[in-house]
Short mmCIF file of C-alpha atoms and ligand atoms in Angstrom, two decimals:
data_model
loop_
_atom_site.label_atom_id
_atom_site.label_comp_id
_atom_site.label_asym_id
_atom_site.label_seq_id
_atom_site.Cartn_x
_atom_site.Cartn_y
_atom_site.Cartn_z
CA MET A 329 -22.11 -19.59 19.55
CA SER A 330 -18.48 -18.30 18.55
CA LEU A 331 -14.99 -19.40 19.28
CA LYS A 332 -13.45 -20.06 22.68
CA SER A 333 -10.32 -18.19 22.43
CA LYS A 334 -9.81 -14.80 21.38
CA ASP A 335 -7.10 -16.45 18.70
CA LEU A 336 -6.50 -19.70 16.72
CA LEU A 337 -3.27 -20.55 17.01
CA THR A 338 -3.61 -24.27 16.76
CA ILE A 339 -5.90 -27.42 15.70
CA GLU A 340 -4.62 -29.25 18.38
CA GLU A 341 -6.35 -26.09 21.06
CA LEU A 342 -10.05 -26.16 19.24
CA SER A 343 -12.61 -28.57 20.10
CA SER A 344 -14.74 -30.97 17.25
CA THR A 345 -17.84 -28.41 18.21
CA GLU A 346 -15.46 -25.71 17.12
CA ILE A 347 -14.06 -27.43 14.17
CA GLN A 348 -17.92 -28.21 13.22
CA LEU A 349 -18.93 -24.59 13.47
CA ILE A 350 -16.10 -23.42 11.36
CA LEU A 351 -16.82 -26.07 8.86
CA ASP A 352 -20.40 -24.90 8.87
CA THR A 353 -19.72 -21.18 8.89
CA ALA A 354 -17.17 -21.65 5.66
CA SER A 355 -19.83 -23.78 3.79
CA SER A 356 -22.31 -20.54 4.07
CA PHE A 357 -19.39 -18.35 2.84
CA LYS A 358 -18.73 -20.09 -0.40
CA GLU A 359 -21.57 -18.61 -1.94
CA VAL A 360 -20.19 -15.02 -1.33
CA SER A 361 -17.75 -16.42 -3.53
CA THR A 362 -19.91 -17.00 -6.61
CA ARG A 363 -21.40 -13.72 -6.45
CA SER A 364 -20.87 -11.22 -8.78
CA VAL A 365 -20.32 -8.41 -6.47
CA LYS A 366 -17.72 -11.16 -3.95
CA LYS A 367 -18.62 -9.14 -0.55
CA VAL A 368 -20.41 -8.72 2.86
CA PRO A 369 -20.18 -6.29 5.51
CA ALA A 370 -19.37 -8.69 8.28
CA LEU A 371 -15.94 -7.19 8.83
CA ARG A 372 -16.66 -3.36 7.69
CA GLY A 373 -14.58 -0.90 10.03
CA ARG A 374 -12.08 -4.03 10.80
CA THR A 375 -8.35 -3.66 10.26
CA VAL A 376 -6.73 -7.05 9.31
CA VAL A 377 -2.71 -6.65 9.81
CA LEU A 378 -1.35 -9.92 6.85
CA PHE A 379 2.64 -10.41 9.36
CA PHE A 380 4.08 -12.89 6.72
CA GLN A 381 7.38 -13.27 7.42
CA GLU A 382 7.91 -16.44 5.58
CA PRO A 383 7.16 -16.62 1.88
CA SER A 384 3.31 -17.87 0.93
CA THR A 385 0.94 -17.63 -2.00
CA ARG A 386 -2.26 -19.61 -1.16
CA THR A 387 -2.18 -18.53 2.49
CA ARG A 388 -1.63 -15.25 1.92
CA VAL A 389 -3.43 -14.50 -1.01
CA SER A 390 -6.75 -16.21 0.40
CA PHE A 391 -6.17 -14.46 3.77
CA GLU A 392 -6.41 -11.07 2.14
CA LEU A 393 -9.16 -12.36 -0.52
CA ALA A 394 -11.51 -13.61 2.47
CA ALA A 395 -10.87 -10.08 5.05
CA LYS A 396 -11.70 -7.88 1.32
CA ARG A 397 -14.75 -10.47 0.75
CA LEU A 398 -15.44 -9.50 4.16
CA SER A 399 -15.53 -5.94 3.75
CA ALA A 400 -12.46 -5.36 6.44
CA ASP A 401 -9.42 -3.43 5.84
CA ILE A 402 -6.10 -5.46 4.69
CA LEU A 403 -2.22 -4.12 5.80
CA ASN A 404 0.33 -6.37 4.35
CA VAL A 405 3.75 -6.77 6.64
CA GLN A 406 6.55 -8.65 4.95
CA THR A 407 9.95 -8.80 6.65
CA ALA A 408 11.58 -6.96 3.37
CA SER A 409 9.77 -4.17 3.29
CA SER A 410 9.35 -3.63 7.06
CA SER A 411 11.87 -2.42 9.65
CA LEU A 412 12.53 -5.47 10.94
CA VAL A 413 15.21 -5.55 8.34
CA LYS A 414 16.86 -2.49 10.20
CA GLY A 415 17.31 -4.49 13.66
CA GLU A 416 13.22 -3.48 15.41
CA THR A 417 12.32 -6.83 17.19
CA LEU A 418 9.16 -8.18 16.19
CA ILE A 419 7.64 -7.42 19.97
CA ASP A 420 8.45 -3.55 19.30
CA THR A 421 6.98 -4.50 15.43
CA LEU A 422 3.77 -5.70 17.25
CA LYS A 423 3.57 -2.65 19.51
CA THR A 424 4.32 -0.30 16.56
CA LEU A 425 1.34 -2.09 14.29
CA GLU A 426 -1.13 -1.93 18.37
CA SER A 427 -0.40 1.77 18.63
CA MET A 428 -2.57 1.96 15.04
CA THR A 429 -5.21 0.09 16.77
CA ILE A 430 -5.43 -2.98 14.30
CA ASP A 431 -7.98 -5.99 15.17
CA ALA A 432 -6.38 -8.74 13.96
CA LEU A 433 -3.17 -10.12 12.86
CA VAL A 434 -2.52 -12.91 10.22
CA VAL A 435 1.43 -14.76 11.46
CA ARG A 436 3.60 -16.53 9.49
CA HIS A 437 6.79 -17.10 10.90
CA LYS A 438 9.89 -19.64 10.36
CA CYS A 439 10.04 -20.03 14.16
CA SER A 440 7.20 -22.24 15.83
CA GLY A 441 5.75 -20.65 18.66
CA VAL A 442 5.68 -17.10 17.67
CA PRO A 443 2.08 -16.32 16.95
CA LEU A 444 1.55 -17.59 20.27
CA MET A 445 4.31 -14.93 22.17
CA LEU A 446 2.34 -12.27 19.98
CA ALA A 447 -1.13 -13.38 21.25
CA ASN A 448 0.14 -13.10 24.28
CA MET A 449 1.23 -9.43 24.42
CA THR A 450 -1.42 -8.20 22.45
CA ASN A 451 -5.65 -7.66 22.98
CA ALA A 452 -5.55 -8.10 18.92
CA THR A 453 -6.91 -11.74 17.89
CA VAL A 454 -3.66 -13.49 16.05
CA ILE A 455 -4.30 -16.38 13.75
CA ASN A 456 -1.46 -18.31 13.02
CA ALA A 457 -0.85 -19.11 9.12
CA GLY A 458 2.01 -21.45 9.59
CA ASP A 459 4.74 -21.21 12.66
CA GLY A 460 7.35 -23.23 12.08
CA PHE A 461 7.02 -27.23 11.78
CA HIS A 462 4.52 -26.84 14.50
CA GLU A 463 1.13 -25.83 13.16
CA HIS A 464 -0.76 -24.39 10.19
CA PRO A 465 -4.42 -24.11 11.32
CA THR A 466 -6.19 -23.00 8.69
CA GLN A 467 -4.87 -25.62 6.02
CA GLY A 468 -5.89 -27.95 8.35
CA LEU A 469 -9.41 -26.60 8.00
CA LEU A 470 -9.80 -26.34 4.67
CA ASP A 471 -9.26 -30.03 4.01
CA MET A 472 -11.26 -31.17 6.15
CA LEU A 473 -13.60 -28.66 5.24
CA THR A 474 -12.48 -30.86 1.51
CA ILE A 475 -12.65 -34.23 3.06
CA LYS A 476 -16.44 -33.56 4.12
CA GLU A 477 -17.59 -32.47 0.59
CA GLN A 478 -15.42 -34.87 -1.13
CA LYS A 479 -16.42 -38.03 0.99
CA GLY A 480 -19.73 -36.36 2.56
CA LYS A 481 -17.97 -36.53 6.14
CA ILE A 482 -14.55 -36.97 8.07
CA GLU A 483 -15.86 -39.75 10.00
CA GLY A 484 -14.79 -42.74 9.33
CA GLN A 485 -12.45 -41.96 7.01
CA THR A 486 -8.78 -43.69 6.53
CA VAL A 487 -6.30 -40.45 5.55
CA THR A 488 -2.89 -41.74 4.40
CA ILE A 489 -0.37 -38.52 4.65
CA ILE A 490 2.61 -39.30 2.52
CA GLY A 491 5.82 -37.84 3.03
CA ASP A 492 7.78 -35.16 4.92
CA ILE A 493 6.21 -35.18 8.39
CA THR A 494 8.99 -33.96 10.27
CA HIS A 495 8.87 -30.95 8.97
CA SER A 496 5.08 -30.59 8.49
CA ARG A 497 3.30 -28.12 9.84
CA VAL A 498 0.37 -29.46 8.01
CA ALA A 499 1.41 -32.60 8.82
CA ARG A 500 0.64 -32.21 12.54
CA SER A 501 -2.80 -29.71 12.16
CA ASN A 502 -4.68 -32.83 10.06
CA ILE A 503 -3.17 -35.10 12.34
CA HIS A 504 -4.63 -32.95 15.88
CA GLY A 505 -8.19 -32.22 13.67
CA LEU A 506 -8.94 -35.48 11.51
CA GLN A 507 -8.98 -37.24 14.83
CA LYS A 508 -10.90 -34.88 16.60
CA MET A 509 -13.43 -35.49 14.08
CA GLY A 510 -13.29 -39.13 14.01
CA ALA A 511 -10.87 -39.93 10.81
CA LYS A 512 -8.31 -42.63 11.01
CA VAL A 513 -4.81 -41.30 10.62
CA ARG A 514 -1.75 -43.17 8.50
CA VAL A 515 1.90 -41.73 8.21
CA CYS A 516 3.97 -42.88 5.16
CA ALA A 517 7.90 -41.77 5.12
CA PRO A 518 11.57 -43.18 5.29
CA PRO A 519 12.13 -43.35 9.16
CA THR A 520 14.63 -40.32 8.97
CA LEU A 521 11.43 -37.84 7.61
CA LEU A 522 9.36 -39.41 11.13
CA PRO A 523 9.32 -36.95 14.38
CA ALA A 524 10.33 -40.13 17.08
CA GLY A 525 6.97 -40.54 18.94
CA ILE A 526 4.92 -39.90 16.56
CA GLU A 527 2.86 -42.98 17.05
CA LYS A 528 1.54 -41.48 20.50
CA MET A 529 0.11 -39.06 18.22
CA GLY A 530 -2.74 -42.02 18.05
CA VAL A 531 -1.59 -42.67 13.99
CA GLU A 532 -0.67 -45.81 12.25
CA VAL A 533 3.11 -45.23 11.03
CA TYR A 534 3.87 -47.26 7.55
CA HIS A 535 7.07 -46.79 5.81
CA ASP A 536 6.03 -49.20 2.58
CA LEU A 537 3.82 -46.69 0.47
CA ASP A 538 1.68 -49.78 -1.20
CA LYS A 539 0.91 -51.05 2.15
CA ALA A 540 0.34 -48.03 4.07
CA LEU A 541 -2.58 -46.71 0.73
CA LYS A 542 -4.14 -49.93 0.76
CA ASP A 543 -7.91 -49.13 1.72
CA THR A 544 -7.32 -45.40 2.05
CA ASP A 545 -9.82 -43.39 1.16
CA VAL A 546 -7.32 -39.92 0.83
CA VAL A 547 -4.14 -40.15 -0.22
CA TYR A 548 -2.49 -36.64 1.33
CA VAL A 549 0.87 -35.73 -0.30
CA LEU A 550 3.20 -33.37 1.23
CA ARG A 551 6.06 -31.54 0.03
CA LEU A 552 9.31 -32.63 0.73
CA GLN A 553 10.73 -29.63 2.55
CA LEU A 554 14.02 -29.15 1.52
CA GLU A 555 14.70 -25.39 2.65
CA ARG A 556 14.03 -26.91 5.87
CA GLN A 557 16.36 -29.60 6.12
CA LYS A 558 19.71 -29.17 7.80
CA LYS A 559 21.17 -32.49 6.62
CA ASN A 560 20.53 -35.16 3.95
CA LEU A 561 17.30 -37.26 5.74
CA PHE A 562 17.57 -39.78 2.27
CA PRO A 563 20.61 -40.48 -0.38
CA THR A 564 18.98 -38.86 -3.21
CA ILE A 565 15.33 -37.09 -4.48
CA ARG A 566 15.75 -39.74 -7.25
CA GLU A 567 15.39 -42.42 -4.69
CA TYR A 568 12.90 -41.08 -2.67
CA SER A 569 10.73 -40.31 -5.74
CA GLN A 570 10.88 -44.01 -6.42
CA LEU A 571 9.83 -45.24 -2.84
CA TYR A 572 7.43 -43.00 -1.81
CA SER A 573 6.31 -40.55 -5.27
CA VAL A 574 2.42 -40.89 -5.30
CA THR A 575 2.05 -41.89 -9.49
CA SER A 576 -0.96 -43.22 -10.72
CA GLU A 577 0.60 -46.88 -10.93
CA ARG A 578 1.35 -46.43 -6.71
CA LEU A 579 -2.50 -45.06 -6.72
CA LYS A 580 -4.09 -48.12 -7.68
CA HIS A 581 -3.11 -49.41 -4.28
CA ALA A 582 -5.57 -47.06 -2.70
CA LYS A 583 -9.78 -47.22 -2.83
CA LYS A 584 -11.21 -46.92 -6.19
CA ASP A 585 -12.60 -43.70 -5.36
CA ALA A 586 -9.97 -42.75 -3.27
CA ILE A 587 -9.38 -39.14 -3.68
CA VAL A 588 -5.62 -37.00 -4.03
CA MET A 589 -5.12 -33.53 -1.67
CA HIS A 590 -1.66 -32.31 -1.17
CA PRO A 591 -1.27 -28.19 0.40
CA GLY A 592 0.67 -27.01 -2.32
CA PRO A 593 3.68 -25.85 -3.55
CA MET A 594 3.81 -29.04 -5.47
CA ASN A 595 7.28 -30.36 -6.30
CA ARG A 596 6.27 -32.03 -9.25
CA GLY A 597 7.98 -35.48 -10.12
CA VAL A 598 9.38 -35.30 -6.62
CA GLU A 599 7.15 -36.42 -4.04
CA ILE A 600 3.49 -36.62 -6.73
CA SER A 601 3.64 -36.99 -10.29
CA SER A 602 1.58 -34.39 -12.78
CA GLY A 603 -0.27 -37.42 -14.18
CA VAL A 604 -2.09 -37.41 -10.53
CA ALA A 605 -1.88 -33.63 -9.47
CA ASP A 606 -3.99 -32.97 -12.63
CA GLY A 607 -6.10 -36.59 -12.67
CA PRO A 608 -9.72 -37.45 -11.70
CA ALA A 609 -8.79 -38.53 -7.89
CA SER A 610 -6.90 -34.73 -7.30
CA VAL A 611 -8.83 -32.01 -5.54
CA ILE A 612 -6.23 -29.60 -4.88
CA ASP A 613 -8.21 -27.49 -6.87
CA GLU A 614 -11.39 -27.76 -4.38
CA GLN A 615 -8.38 -27.30 -1.17
CA VAL A 616 -7.22 -24.01 -2.50
CA THR A 617 -10.78 -22.41 -2.90
CA ASN A 618 -11.89 -23.57 0.04
CA GLY A 619 -9.19 -22.06 1.57
CA VAL A 620 -10.80 -18.72 0.95
CA ALA A 621 -14.03 -19.97 2.65
CA VAL A 622 -12.30 -21.25 5.80
CA ARG A 623 -10.39 -18.19 6.30
CA MET A 624 -13.69 -15.84 6.01
CA ALA A 625 -15.54 -18.39 8.64
CA VAL A 626 -12.35 -18.11 11.15
CA LEU A 627 -12.21 -14.18 10.22
CA TYR A 628 -16.05 -13.86 10.68
CA LEU A 629 -16.23 -16.15 14.28
CA LEU A 630 -13.10 -14.00 15.43
CA LYS A 631 -13.82 -10.79 14.65
CA GLY A 632 -17.59 -10.55 13.15
CA GLU A 633 -20.43 -8.52 14.96
CA LYS A 634 -21.88 -12.09 16.55
CA GLY A 635 -18.39 -13.20 18.02
CA GLU A 636 -17.79 -12.39 21.60
CA ASN A 637 -14.02 -11.79 20.87
CA ASN A 638 -15.10 -8.48 18.74
CA GLY A 639 -13.41 -6.12 20.89
N1 LIG B 1163 -0.49 -24.42 1.78
C1 LIG B 1163 0.48 -23.16 1.99
O1 LIG B 1163 0.82 -22.93 2.75
O2 LIG B 1163 0.78 -22.72 0.67
P1 LIG B 1163 1.50 -21.05 0.76
O3 LIG B 1163 3.12 -21.44 1.55
O4 LIG B 1163 1.55 -20.69 -0.72
O5 LIG B 1163 0.59 -20.10 1.53
#
């Protein structure tokens, strides 16, 4: 069994069967990272290009580790050190990379839709590592794997996503994925940080954090993305924190065994307190660990020997 598309661009386009396949494959790959020699030959001879045009720590490093653990050859192309700064277009950059016979391109870009545009212009596999406000599919997948491990199943869980939903590709990927896998999703934010028509995605909308947290199994905290906000969407960060920061006191409104997640990077003291981020309910480190396994699974299913898209 493999994935239908040659690319991974969104969770919206994945079926629940495909999501389950990725999560099961990721679970089986976790063992590789515990070996003294953390390597399998699944992608030997394949070339994976990491094309990151926006800052990243977790996603870029975990894709690189994932590709290395599958024995692929890796190239890093970043804006500051590429000919993009000399005025070369993205499409010419893609053609240049393609002429060197690459197999997969992992793309992060500030503009929504760039991975789709590149995928339509190349035979190489394109994997979206986060595009603008649109989607961050491997983040959503690693989050679902973490929930499945921590709670035993995704189906039936109440997941409350708190914070800057408007600017969050992570929220969009999680809303699509979690609902496909049978979870109930709530969003909680001031009205200015919620996109118009968010209810049409099937989520319950809250503006009051304490009410949103009632009966919640998974508390998912988003970073306040000040760098993406074009105008002031709330009076002050202090006021935002007073109303929406997940602190130990606020967390008492969720279920006793609720877990706390954050995609990183965190603004400690803004959207989450250090007490919660480092506390017993936090599974933030587990999310990062699962990032490597999920990215190994995605690369393997799209480019490994058994995949249909292995060219
Ligand atoms: N979660 C996430 O995408 O983190 P990075 O920006 O560090 O990759």
